[in-house]
Amino acid sequence: MISNKSKGYLIGALAAASYGTNPLFALPLYSEGMSPDTVLFFRYLLAIPVMGLMLLFRRGGNQFKVSLKQLSQLCIMGLLMALSSLTLFLSYTYMDAGIASTMLFVYPIMVAVIMAVGFKEKLTVSTIICIVMALSGIFLLFKKSDGSTLSWFGTLLVMVSSMTYAIYIVGVNQTKLRYMPTLKVIFYVLVFGITVFIVKILAQNNFTPPESIISWVNLLGLAIFPTAISFLCTTSAIQLIGPTPTAILGALEPVTAVAIGVFIFGETLSPRIALGMVLILLAVSIVISGGDVHRQLLHIHRLFPKKRK
């Protein structure tokens, strides 16, 4: 029988891989003229009833009830997730999606720093070294293969997305939301999160509705894979194994996004960019494992537990 920890690792891996499919569905919508605000509005709008029906079916109508304190915490988590989504999707308009997704992956290091500063977890020398490695990797990504540099504003957007996502991960784990049913957390995160896109669309008057069946298919894909499935699995993994192991499993997110960018959208993967990606992934892997190779191997071993006799 699979233990809760093993289940958590598998769910965390699925969460990261599914979140990496963002470019697969978002980029075709951009090419059809849809704005990031509108894309994200429909992404959340279509995901809300999916999560609501799942919550109703599995738990019953009374499970929608939350206390005032829980509601305030859910509101904050929803706004954080919406801001992370918005800044990431905006960054796609300034750089290749694979590079943006790799830069986003520095969020596990941000989680480690937040836990050290705010919750007194030990920040080791190896962690500091890995931060330097990650920054070096970002520097390599910052210069493109043709000699030009990435947009400073686009890079800032990715860093904001990474930071808000890190705060979300820590926030879920360090509040009573960790004891709340996962479906309920995600449902309210989506409900509060969609208000960000509604306000932004109304303020800027940039609503661009889908005009084809393919557009609706891509929007539905966004609602199901990198939204409903990824958010649900991320929150569930955090509750099962905590924020740190969940963060390291996020390595599958940039790997998935890069593969989609290169093989489907023809994005460039030069040796310089590849080296930058390797440095970031390696730095994050080391910092999350605490510099202990044995512990990291143990994490991998737990993905394949032996059956009890």
PDB file of C-alpha atoms in Angstrom:
ATOM      1  CA  MET A   1       0.000   0.000   0.000  1.00  0.00           C
ATOM      2  CA  ILE A   2       1.344   3.430  -0.970  1.00  0.00           C
ATOM      3  CA  SER A   3       2.174   5.657   2.006  1.00  0.00           C
ATOM      4  CA  ASN A   4       1.006   9.262   2.264  1.00  0.00           C
ATOM      5  CA  LYS A   5       4.546  10.527   1.643  1.00  0.00           C
ATOM      6  CA  SER A   6       4.978   8.441  -1.495  1.00  0.00           C
ATOM      7  CA  LYS A   7       1.574   9.584  -2.652  1.00  0.00           C
ATOM      8  CA  GLY A   8       2.622  13.162  -1.965  1.00  0.00           C
ATOM      9  CA  TYR A   9       5.734  12.832  -4.145  1.00  0.00           C
ATOM     10  CA  LEU A  10       3.746  11.398  -7.038  1.00  0.00           C
ATOM     11  CA  ILE A  11       1.089  14.103  -6.735  1.00  0.00           C
ATOM     12  CA  GLY A  12       3.760  16.807  -6.529  1.00  0.00           C
ATOM     13  CA  ALA A  13       5.398  15.533  -9.722  1.00  0.00           C
ATOM     14  CA  LEU A  14       2.037  15.555 -11.514  1.00  0.00           C
ATOM     15  CA  ALA A  15       1.372  19.102 -10.289  1.00  0.00           C
ATOM     16  CA  ALA A  16       4.665  20.383 -11.708  1.00  0.00           C
ATOM     17  CA  ALA A  17       4.378  18.603 -15.060  1.00  0.00           C
ATOM     18  CA  SER A  18       0.797  19.766 -15.581  1.00  0.00           C
ATOM     19  CA  TYR A  19       1.708  23.368 -14.703  1.00  0.00           C
ATOM     20  CA  GLY A  20       4.430  23.188 -17.343  1.00  0.00           C
ATOM     21  CA  THR A  21       1.757  22.844 -20.043  1.00  0.00           C
ATOM     22  CA  ASN A  22       0.847  26.551 -19.708  1.00  0.00           C
ATOM     23  CA  PRO A  23       2.672  27.547 -22.934  1.00  0.00           C
ATOM     24  CA  LEU A  24       1.031  24.700 -24.866  1.00  0.00           C
ATOM     25  CA  PHE A  25      -2.389  26.305 -24.450  1.00  0.00           C
ATOM     26  CA  ALA A  26      -1.567  29.989 -23.868  1.00  0.00           C
ATOM     27  CA  LEU A  27       0.706  30.761 -26.835  1.00  0.00           C
ATOM     28  CA  PRO A  28      -1.851  29.761 -29.517  1.00  0.00           C
ATOM     29  CA  LEU A  29      -4.396  32.019 -27.794  1.00  0.00           C
ATOM     30  CA  TYR A  30      -1.934  34.922 -27.882  1.00  0.00           C
ATOM     31  CA  SER A  31      -1.361  34.332 -31.589  1.00  0.00           C
ATOM     32  CA  GLU A  32      -5.108  34.712 -32.146  1.00  0.00           C
ATOM     33  CA  GLY A  33      -5.055  38.133 -30.488  1.00  0.00           C
ATOM     34  CA  MET A  34      -6.335  37.302 -27.010  1.00  0.00           C
ATOM     35  CA  SER A  35      -4.824  39.336 -24.153  1.00  0.00           C
ATOM     36  CA  PRO A  36      -3.210  37.638 -21.116  1.00  0.00           C
ATOM     37  CA  ASP A  37      -5.933  39.139 -18.897  1.00  0.00           C
ATOM     38  CA  THR A  38      -8.702  37.568 -20.975  1.00  0.00           C
ATOM     39  CA  VAL A  39      -6.911  34.231 -21.249  1.00  0.00           C
ATOM     40  CA  LEU A  40      -6.514  34.037 -17.483  1.00  0.00           C
ATOM     41  CA  PHE A  41     -10.097  35.199 -16.886  1.00  0.00           C
ATOM     42  CA  PHE A  42     -11.459  32.296 -18.941  1.00  0.00           C
ATOM     43  CA  ARG A  43      -8.893  29.938 -17.443  1.00  0.00           C
ATOM     44  CA  TYR A  44     -10.194  30.610 -13.947  1.00  0.00           C
ATOM     45  CA  LEU A  45     -13.827  30.954 -15.038  1.00  0.00           C
ATOM     46  CA  LEU A  46     -13.875  27.486 -16.598  1.00  0.00           C
ATOM     47  CA  ALA A  47     -11.948  25.923 -13.708  1.00  0.00           C
ATOM     48  CA  ILE A  48     -14.254  27.248 -10.948  1.00  0.00           C
ATOM     49  CA  PRO A  49     -17.320  25.113 -11.825  1.00  0.00           C
ATOM     50  CA  VAL A  50     -15.063  22.072 -12.327  1.00  0.00           C
ATOM     51  CA  MET A  51     -13.659  22.429  -8.815  1.00  0.00           C
ATOM     52  CA  GLY A  52     -17.067  23.363  -7.405  1.00  0.00           C
ATOM     53  CA  LEU A  53     -18.741  20.249  -8.803  1.00  0.00           C
ATOM     54  CA  MET A  54     -15.896  18.072  -7.532  1.00  0.00           C
ATOM     55  CA  LEU A  55     -16.256  19.608  -4.087  1.00  0.00           C
ATOM     56  CA  LEU A  56     -20.042  19.194  -4.114  1.00  0.00           C
ATOM     57  CA  PHE A  57     -19.845  15.603  -5.356  1.00  0.00           C
ATOM     58  CA  ARG A  58     -17.169  14.463  -2.929  1.00  0.00           C
ATOM     59  CA  ARG A  59     -18.043  16.383   0.201  1.00  0.00           C
ATOM     60  CA  GLY A  60     -21.602  17.696   0.046  1.00  0.00           C
ATOM     61  CA  GLY A  61     -22.962  21.230  -0.057  1.00  0.00           C
ATOM     62  CA  ASN A  62     -22.137  22.050   3.564  1.00  0.00           C
ATOM     63  CA  GLN A  63     -18.436  21.761   2.729  1.00  0.00           C
ATOM     64  CA  PHE A  64     -18.567  25.155   1.020  1.00  0.00           C
ATOM     65  CA  LYS A  65     -18.851  26.749   4.465  1.00  0.00           C
ATOM     66  CA  VAL A  66     -15.797  28.553   5.816  1.00  0.00           C
ATOM     67  CA  SER A  67     -15.174  30.748   8.838  1.00  0.00           C
ATOM     68  CA  LEU A  68     -14.443  34.462   8.504  1.00  0.00           C
ATOM     69  CA  LYS A  69     -10.789  33.880   9.386  1.00  0.00           C
ATOM     70  CA  GLN A  70     -10.496  31.104   6.818  1.00  0.00           C
ATOM     71  CA  LEU A  71     -12.177  33.322   4.242  1.00  0.00           C
ATOM     72  CA  SER A  72      -9.610  36.065   4.766  1.00  0.00           C
ATOM     73  CA  GLN A  73      -6.744  33.565   4.425  1.00  0.00           C
ATOM     74  CA  LEU A  74      -8.282  32.100   1.267  1.00  0.00           C
ATOM     75  CA  CYS A  75      -8.696  35.590  -0.164  1.00  0.00           C
ATOM     76  CA  ILE A  76      -4.998  36.311   0.330  1.00  0.00           C
ATOM     77  CA  MET A  77      -4.009  32.971  -1.219  1.00  0.00           C
ATOM     78  CA  GLY A  78      -6.310  33.634  -4.180  1.00  0.00           C
ATOM     79  CA  LEU A  79      -4.814  37.056  -4.811  1.00  0.00           C
ATOM     80  CA  LEU A  80      -1.285  35.638  -4.559  1.00  0.00           C
ATOM     81  CA  MET A  81      -2.040  32.859  -7.037  1.00  0.00           C
ATOM     82  CA  ALA A  82      -3.729  35.277  -9.456  1.00  0.00           C
ATOM     83  CA  LEU A  83      -0.765  37.664  -9.314  1.00  0.00           C
ATOM     84  CA  SER A  84       1.643  34.788  -9.926  1.00  0.00           C
ATOM     85  CA  SER A  85      -0.402  33.612 -12.919  1.00  0.00           C
ATOM     86  CA  LEU A  86      -0.757  37.110 -14.348  1.00  0.00           C
ATOM     87  CA  THR A  87       2.919  38.048 -14.162  1.00  0.00           C
ATOM     88  CA  LEU A  88       3.981  34.683 -15.649  1.00  0.00           C
ATOM     89  CA  PHE A  89       1.551  34.969 -18.565  1.00  0.00           C
ATOM     90  CA  LEU A  90       2.608  38.553 -19.204  1.00  0.00           C
ATOM     91  CA  SER A  91       6.254  37.450 -19.285  1.00  0.00           C
ATOM     92  CA  TYR A  92       5.450  35.139 -22.219  1.00  0.00           C
ATOM     93  CA  THR A  93       5.003  38.271 -24.329  1.00  0.00           C
ATOM     94  CA  TYR A  94       8.575  39.395 -23.525  1.00  0.00           C
ATOM     95  CA  MET A  95      10.593  36.142 -23.773  1.00  0.00           C
ATOM     96  CA  ASP A  96      10.435  32.491 -24.792  1.00  0.00           C
ATOM     97  CA  ALA A  97       8.065  30.502 -22.598  1.00  0.00           C
ATOM     98  CA  GLY A  98      10.756  27.916 -21.834  1.00  0.00           C
ATOM     99  CA  ILE A  99      13.132  30.568 -20.486  1.00  0.00           C
ATOM    100  CA  ALA A 100      10.347  32.206 -18.467  1.00  0.00           C
ATOM    101  CA  SER A 101       9.363  28.871 -16.944  1.00  0.00           C
ATOM    102  CA  THR A 102      12.974  28.070 -16.034  1.00  0.00           C
ATOM    103  CA  MET A 103      13.420  31.450 -14.358  1.00  0.00           C
ATOM    104  CA  LEU A 104      10.159  30.849 -12.500  1.00  0.00           C
ATOM    105  CA  PHE A 105      11.722  27.737 -11.002  1.00  0.00           C
ATOM    106  CA  VAL A 106      13.847  29.789  -8.603  1.00  0.00           C
ATOM    107  CA  TYR A 107      10.743  29.798  -6.360  1.00  0.00           C
ATOM    108  CA  PRO A 108      11.994  26.783  -4.330  1.00  0.00           C
ATOM    109  CA  ILE A 109      15.043  28.830  -3.313  1.00  0.00           C
ATOM    110  CA  MET A 110      12.693  31.660  -2.373  1.00  0.00           C
ATOM    111  CA  VAL A 111      10.688  29.164  -0.300  1.00  0.00           C
ATOM    112  CA  ALA A 112      13.889  28.111   1.500  1.00  0.00           C
ATOM    113  CA  VAL A 113      14.822  31.743   2.201  1.00  0.00           C
ATOM    114  CA  ILE A 114      11.308  32.610   3.422  1.00  0.00           C
ATOM    115  CA  MET A 115      11.274  29.581   5.724  1.00  0.00           C
ATOM    116  CA  ALA A 116      14.718  30.567   7.061  1.00  0.00           C
ATOM    117  CA  VAL A 117      13.907  34.235   7.620  1.00  0.00           C
ATOM    118  CA  GLY A 118      10.311  33.932   8.740  1.00  0.00           C
ATOM    119  CA  PHE A 119      10.177  30.509  10.403  1.00  0.00           C
ATOM    120  CA  LYS A 120      13.762  30.028  11.600  1.00  0.00           C
ATOM    121  CA  GLU A 121      14.670  27.117   9.338  1.00  0.00           C
ATOM    122  CA  LYS A 122      18.448  26.825   8.988  1.00  0.00           C
ATOM    123  CA  LEU A 123      19.950  28.657   5.993  1.00  0.00           C
ATOM    124  CA  THR A 124      23.176  26.770   5.298  1.00  0.00           C
ATOM    125  CA  VAL A 125      26.298  27.811   3.453  1.00  0.00           C
ATOM    126  CA  SER A 126      25.346  25.407   0.659  1.00  0.00           C
ATOM    127  CA  THR A 127      22.047  27.260   0.258  1.00  0.00           C
ATOM    128  CA  ILE A 128      23.869  30.569  -0.138  1.00  0.00           C
ATOM    129  CA  ILE A 129      26.197  28.994  -2.723  1.00  0.00           C
ATOM    130  CA  CYS A 130      23.179  27.632  -4.581  1.00  0.00           C
ATOM    131  CA  ILE A 131      21.585  31.073  -4.636  1.00  0.00           C
ATOM    132  CA  VAL A 132      24.728  32.330  -6.391  1.00  0.00           C
ATOM    133  CA  MET A 133      24.512  29.379  -8.819  1.00  0.00           C
ATOM    134  CA  ALA A 134      20.879  30.168  -9.589  1.00  0.00           C
ATOM    135  CA  LEU A 135      21.668  33.831 -10.183  1.00  0.00           C
ATOM    136  CA  SER A 136      24.512  32.764 -12.497  1.00  0.00           C
ATOM    137  CA  GLY A 137      22.066  30.582 -14.403  1.00  0.00           C
ATOM    138  CA  ILE A 138      19.653  33.490 -14.766  1.00  0.00           C
ATOM    139  CA  PHE A 139      22.538  35.651 -16.031  1.00  0.00           C
ATOM    140  CA  LEU A 140      23.278  33.066 -18.746  1.00  0.00           C
ATOM    141  CA  LEU A 141      19.615  32.985 -19.746  1.00  0.00           C
ATOM    142  CA  PHE A 142      19.479  36.767 -19.789  1.00  0.00           C
ATOM    143  CA  LYS A 143      21.634  36.932 -22.936  1.00  0.00           C
ATOM    144  CA  LYS A 144      19.956  35.305 -25.918  1.00  0.00           C
ATOM    145  CA  SER A 145      21.628  33.248 -28.640  1.00  0.00           C
ATOM    146  CA  ASP A 146      21.654  36.188 -31.106  1.00  0.00           C
ATOM    147  CA  GLY A 147      23.631  38.347 -28.652  1.00  0.00           C
ATOM    148  CA  SER A 148      20.703  40.482 -27.516  1.00  0.00           C
ATOM    149  CA  THR A 149      19.473  40.535 -23.944  1.00  0.00           C
ATOM    150  CA  LEU A 150      16.127  39.620 -22.482  1.00  0.00           C
ATOM    151  CA  SER A 151      13.659  42.295 -21.513  1.00  0.00           C
ATOM    152  CA  TRP A 152      14.364  43.663 -18.050  1.00  0.00           C
ATOM    153  CA  PHE A 153      10.650  44.113 -17.515  1.00  0.00           C
ATOM    154  CA  GLY A 154       9.917  40.557 -18.627  1.00  0.00           C
ATOM    155  CA  THR A 155      12.555  39.240 -16.227  1.00  0.00           C
ATOM    156  CA  LEU A 156      11.054  41.310 -13.406  1.00  0.00           C
ATOM    157  CA  LEU A 157       7.628  39.851 -14.178  1.00  0.00           C
ATOM    158  CA  VAL A 158       8.965  36.296 -13.849  1.00  0.00           C
ATOM    159  CA  MET A 159      10.689  37.111 -10.552  1.00  0.00           C
ATOM    160  CA  VAL A 160       7.440  38.579  -9.168  1.00  0.00           C
ATOM    161  CA  SER A 161       5.600  35.454 -10.318  1.00  0.00           C
ATOM    162  CA  SER A 162       8.178  33.247  -8.605  1.00  0.00           C
ATOM    163  CA  MET A 163       8.065  35.206  -5.352  1.00  0.00           C
ATOM    164  CA  THR A 164       4.269  35.265  -5.099  1.00  0.00           C
ATOM    165  CA  TYR A 165       4.122  31.535  -5.840  1.00  0.00           C
ATOM    166  CA  ALA A 166       6.711  30.879  -3.108  1.00  0.00           C
ATOM    167  CA  ILE A 167       4.669  32.919  -0.635  1.00  0.00           C
ATOM    168  CA  TYR A 168       1.567  30.935  -1.633  1.00  0.00           C
ATOM    169  CA  ILE A 169       3.317  27.619  -0.954  1.00  0.00           C
ATOM    170  CA  VAL A 170       4.548  28.766   2.456  1.00  0.00           C
ATOM    171  CA  GLY A 171       1.202  30.403   3.263  1.00  0.00           C
ATOM    172  CA  VAL A 172      -0.803  27.232   2.672  1.00  0.00           C
ATOM    173  CA  ASN A 173       1.595  25.205   4.788  1.00  0.00           C
ATOM    174  CA  GLN A 174       1.930  27.663   7.669  1.00  0.00           C
ATOM    175  CA  THR A 175      -1.760  28.437   8.202  1.00  0.00           C
ATOM    176  CA  LYS A 176      -4.752  26.337   9.167  1.00  0.00           C
ATOM    177  CA  LEU A 177      -5.467  25.971   5.444  1.00  0.00           C
ATOM    178  CA  ARG A 178      -3.154  22.960   5.526  1.00  0.00           C
ATOM    179  CA  TYR A 179      -5.933  21.119   7.407  1.00  0.00           C
ATOM    180  CA  MET A 180      -8.710  22.258   5.062  1.00  0.00           C
ATOM    181  CA  PRO A 181      -9.863  19.883   2.286  1.00  0.00           C
ATOM    182  CA  THR A 182      -7.783  20.542  -0.811  1.00  0.00           C
ATOM    183  CA  LEU A 183     -10.785  20.955  -3.099  1.00  0.00           C
ATOM    184  CA  LYS A 184     -12.183  23.677  -0.877  1.00  0.00           C
ATOM    185  CA  VAL A 185      -8.883  25.566  -0.805  1.00  0.00           C
ATOM    186  CA  ILE A 186      -8.530  25.533  -4.590  1.00  0.00           C
ATOM    187  CA  PHE A 187     -12.169  26.443  -5.194  1.00  0.00           C
ATOM    188  CA  TYR A 188     -11.921  29.594  -3.098  1.00  0.00           C
ATOM    189  CA  VAL A 189      -8.433  30.423  -4.436  1.00  0.00           C
ATOM    190  CA  LEU A 190      -9.926  30.444  -7.936  1.00  0.00           C
ATOM    191  CA  VAL A 191     -13.008  32.426  -6.849  1.00  0.00           C
ATOM    192  CA  PHE A 192     -10.941  35.164  -5.227  1.00  0.00           C
ATOM    193  CA  GLY A 193      -8.266  35.007  -7.904  1.00  0.00           C
ATOM    194  CA  ILE A 194     -10.618  35.675 -10.814  1.00  0.00           C
ATOM    195  CA  THR A 195     -11.557  39.035  -9.315  1.00  0.00           C
ATOM    196  CA  VAL A 196      -8.049  40.290 -10.175  1.00  0.00           C
ATOM    197  CA  PHE A 197      -8.628  39.649 -13.874  1.00  0.00           C
ATOM    198  CA  ILE A 198     -12.145  41.071 -13.822  1.00  0.00           C
ATOM    199  CA  VAL A 199     -10.945  44.324 -12.254  1.00  0.00           C
ATOM    200  CA  LYS A 200      -7.986  44.564 -14.647  1.00  0.00           C
ATOM    201  CA  ILE A 201     -10.125  43.909 -17.737  1.00  0.00           C
ATOM    202  CA  LEU A 202     -12.701  46.504 -16.682  1.00  0.00           C
ATOM    203  CA  ALA A 203     -10.011  49.058 -15.833  1.00  0.00           C
ATOM    204  CA  GLN A 204      -8.119  48.637 -19.114  1.00  0.00           C
ATOM    205  CA  ASN A 205     -11.061  47.647 -21.343  1.00  0.00           C
ATOM    206  CA  ASN A 206      -8.982  44.924 -23.011  1.00  0.00           C
ATOM    207  CA  PHE A 207     -11.471  42.045 -23.146  1.00  0.00           C
ATOM    208  CA  THR A 208     -10.761  39.917 -26.247  1.00  0.00           C
ATOM    209  CA  PRO A 209     -13.192  36.967 -26.421  1.00  0.00           C
ATOM    210  CA  PRO A 210     -12.284  33.678 -28.166  1.00  0.00           C
ATOM    211  CA  GLU A 211     -13.349  33.518 -31.810  1.00  0.00           C
ATOM    212  CA  SER A 212     -12.873  29.864 -32.760  1.00  0.00           C
ATOM    213  CA  ILE A 213     -13.486  26.346 -31.514  1.00  0.00           C
ATOM    214  CA  ILE A 214      -9.729  25.829 -31.228  1.00  0.00           C
ATOM    215  CA  SER A 215      -9.566  28.820 -28.887  1.00  0.00           C
ATOM    216  CA  TRP A 216     -12.199  27.274 -26.623  1.00  0.00           C
ATOM    217  CA  VAL A 217     -10.329  23.954 -26.670  1.00  0.00           C
ATOM    218  CA  ASN A 218      -7.134  25.718 -25.567  1.00  0.00           C
ATOM    219  CA  LEU A 219      -9.000  27.637 -22.865  1.00  0.00           C
ATOM    220  CA  LEU A 220     -10.529  24.403 -21.598  1.00  0.00           C
ATOM    221  CA  GLY A 221      -7.067  22.832 -21.614  1.00  0.00           C
ATOM    222  CA  LEU A 222      -5.767  25.729 -19.508  1.00  0.00           C
ATOM    223  CA  ALA A 223      -8.648  25.324 -17.076  1.00  0.00           C
ATOM    224  CA  ILE A 224      -8.092  21.584 -16.638  1.00  0.00           C
ATOM    225  CA  PHE A 225      -4.361  20.849 -16.786  1.00  0.00           C
ATOM    226  CA  PRO A 226      -2.259  23.759 -15.442  1.00  0.00           C
ATOM    227  CA  THR A 227      -5.128  25.084 -13.325  1.00  0.00           C
ATOM    228  CA  ALA A 228      -7.537  22.540 -11.809  1.00  0.00           C
ATOM    229  CA  ILE A 229      -5.161  19.569 -11.863  1.00  0.00           C
ATOM    230  CA  SER A 230      -1.990  21.507 -11.025  1.00  0.00           C
ATOM    231  CA  PHE A 231      -3.496  23.665  -8.246  1.00  0.00           C
ATOM    232  CA  LEU A 232      -5.261  20.684  -6.728  1.00  0.00           C
ATOM    233  CA  CYS A 233      -2.160  18.493  -6.810  1.00  0.00           C
ATOM    234  CA  THR A 234       0.132  21.271  -5.536  1.00  0.00           C
ATOM    235  CA  THR A 235      -2.039  21.987  -2.516  1.00  0.00           C
ATOM    236  CA  SER A 236      -2.507  18.282  -1.838  1.00  0.00           C
ATOM    237  CA  ALA A 237       1.243  17.640  -2.076  1.00  0.00           C
ATOM    238  CA  ILE A 238       2.004  20.520   0.300  1.00  0.00           C
ATOM    239  CA  GLN A 239      -0.411  19.049   2.818  1.00  0.00           C
ATOM    240  CA  LEU A 240       1.061  15.546   2.451  1.00  0.00           C
ATOM    241  CA  ILE A 241       4.809  16.209   2.308  1.00  0.00           C
ATOM    242  CA  GLY A 242       5.252  19.927   3.071  1.00  0.00           C
ATOM    243  CA  PRO A 243       6.479  22.902   1.004  1.00  0.00           C
ATOM    244  CA  THR A 244      10.120  21.874   0.571  1.00  0.00           C
ATOM    245  CA  PRO A 245       9.727  18.486  -1.189  1.00  0.00           C
ATOM    246  CA  THR A 246       6.833  19.920  -3.209  1.00  0.00           C
ATOM    247  CA  ALA A 247       9.132  22.701  -4.362  1.00  0.00           C
ATOM    248  CA  ILE A 248      11.905  20.415  -5.616  1.00  0.00           C
ATOM    249  CA  LEU A 249       9.450  18.327  -7.605  1.00  0.00           C
ATOM    250  CA  GLY A 250       8.676  21.550  -9.432  1.00  0.00           C
ATOM    251  CA  ALA A 251      11.764  20.808 -11.567  1.00  0.00           C
ATOM    252  CA  LEU A 252       9.406  18.976 -13.894  1.00  0.00           C
ATOM    253  CA  GLU A 253       7.593  22.255 -14.653  1.00  0.00           C
ATOM    254  CA  PRO A 254      10.404  24.024 -16.556  1.00  0.00           C
ATOM    255  CA  VAL A 255      11.485  20.748 -18.168  1.00  0.00           C
ATOM    256  CA  THR A 256       7.957  20.299 -19.525  1.00  0.00           C
ATOM    257  CA  ALA A 257       7.682  23.929 -20.631  1.00  0.00           C
ATOM    258  CA  VAL A 258      11.089  23.883 -22.359  1.00  0.00           C
ATOM    259  CA  ALA A 259      10.233  20.670 -24.225  1.00  0.00           C
ATOM    260  CA  ILE A 260       6.943  22.190 -25.397  1.00  0.00           C
ATOM    261  CA  GLY A 261       8.654  25.421 -26.434  1.00  0.00           C
ATOM    262  CA  VAL A 262      11.428  23.702 -28.394  1.00  0.00           C
ATOM    263  CA  PHE A 263       9.537  20.850 -30.056  1.00  0.00           C
ATOM    264  CA  ILE A 264       6.151  22.518 -30.651  1.00  0.00           C
ATOM    265  CA  PHE A 265       6.818  26.259 -30.947  1.00  0.00           C
ATOM    266  CA  GLY A 266      10.360  26.137 -32.342  1.00  0.00           C
ATOM    267  CA  GLU A 267      12.025  28.078 -29.520  1.00  0.00           C
ATOM    268  CA  THR A 268      15.836  28.148 -29.494  1.00  0.00           C
ATOM    269  CA  LEU A 269      17.818  25.987 -27.082  1.00  0.00           C
ATOM    270  CA  SER A 270      21.434  27.120 -27.434  1.00  0.00           C
ATOM    271  CA  PRO A 271      24.316  25.677 -25.346  1.00  0.00           C
ATOM    272  CA  ARG A 272      24.387  28.907 -23.310  1.00  0.00           C
ATOM    273  CA  ILE A 273      20.686  28.686 -22.497  1.00  0.00           C
ATOM    274  CA  ALA A 274      20.984  24.962 -21.744  1.00  0.00           C
ATOM    275  CA  LEU A 275      23.865  25.646 -19.326  1.00  0.00           C
ATOM    276  CA  GLY A 276      21.854  28.376 -17.584  1.00  0.00           C
ATOM    277  CA  MET A 277      18.912  26.003 -17.177  1.00  0.00           C
ATOM    278  CA  VAL A 278      21.170  23.261 -15.784  1.00  0.00           C
ATOM    279  CA  LEU A 279      22.689  25.662 -13.246  1.00  0.00           C
ATOM    280  CA  ILE A 280      19.253  26.754 -12.026  1.00  0.00           C
ATOM    281  CA  LEU A 281      17.880  23.199 -11.801  1.00  0.00           C
ATOM    282  CA  LEU A 282      21.038  21.963 -10.063  1.00  0.00           C
ATOM    283  CA  ALA A 283      21.080  24.847  -7.598  1.00  0.00           C
ATOM    284  CA  VAL A 284      17.449  24.345  -6.682  1.00  0.00           C
ATOM    285  CA  SER A 285      17.869  20.577  -6.334  1.00  0.00           C
ATOM    286  CA  ILE A 286      20.828  20.994  -3.970  1.00  0.00           C
ATOM    287  CA  VAL A 287      19.248  23.680  -1.817  1.00  0.00           C
ATOM    288  CA  ILE A 288      16.020  21.739  -1.386  1.00  0.00           C
ATOM    289  CA  SER A 289      17.884  18.545  -0.534  1.00  0.00           C
ATOM    290  CA  GLY A 290      19.844  20.504   2.060  1.00  0.00           C
ATOM    291  CA  GLY A 291      23.116  19.617   0.346  1.00  0.00           C
ATOM    292  CA  ASP A 292      22.635  16.023   1.471  1.00  0.00           C
ATOM    293  CA  VAL A 293      22.903  13.668  -1.501  1.00  0.00           C
ATOM    294  CA  HIS A 294      21.831  10.716   0.621  1.00  0.00           C
ATOM    295  CA  ARG A 295      18.626  12.466   1.594  1.00  0.00           C
ATOM    296  CA  GLN A 296      17.924  13.320  -2.055  1.00  0.00           C
ATOM    297  CA  LEU A 297      18.382   9.687  -3.070  1.00  0.00           C
ATOM    298  CA  LEU A 298      16.034   8.718  -0.248  1.00  0.00           C
ATOM    299  CA  HIS A 299      13.395  11.095  -1.655  1.00  0.00           C
ATOM    300  CA  ILE A 300      13.688   9.391  -5.043  1.00  0.00           C
ATOM    301  CA  HIS A 301      13.589   5.930  -3.460  1.00  0.00           C
ATOM    302  CA  ARG A 302      10.335   6.801  -1.731  1.00  0.00           C
ATOM    303  CA  LEU A 303       8.708   7.294  -5.108  1.00  0.00           C
ATOM    304  CA  PHE A 304       8.976   3.540  -5.576  1.00  0.00           C
ATOM    305  CA  PRO A 305       8.130   1.917  -2.237  1.00  0.00           C
ATOM    306  CA  LYS A 306       8.352  -1.809  -1.758  1.00  0.00           C
ATOM    307  CA  LYS A 307       5.115  -3.655  -1.178  1.00  0.00           C
ATOM    308  CA  ARG A 308       4.597  -4.914   2.306  1.00  0.00           C
ATOM    309  CA  LYS A 309       4.237  -8.641   2.650  1.00  0.00           C
TER     310      LYS A 309
END
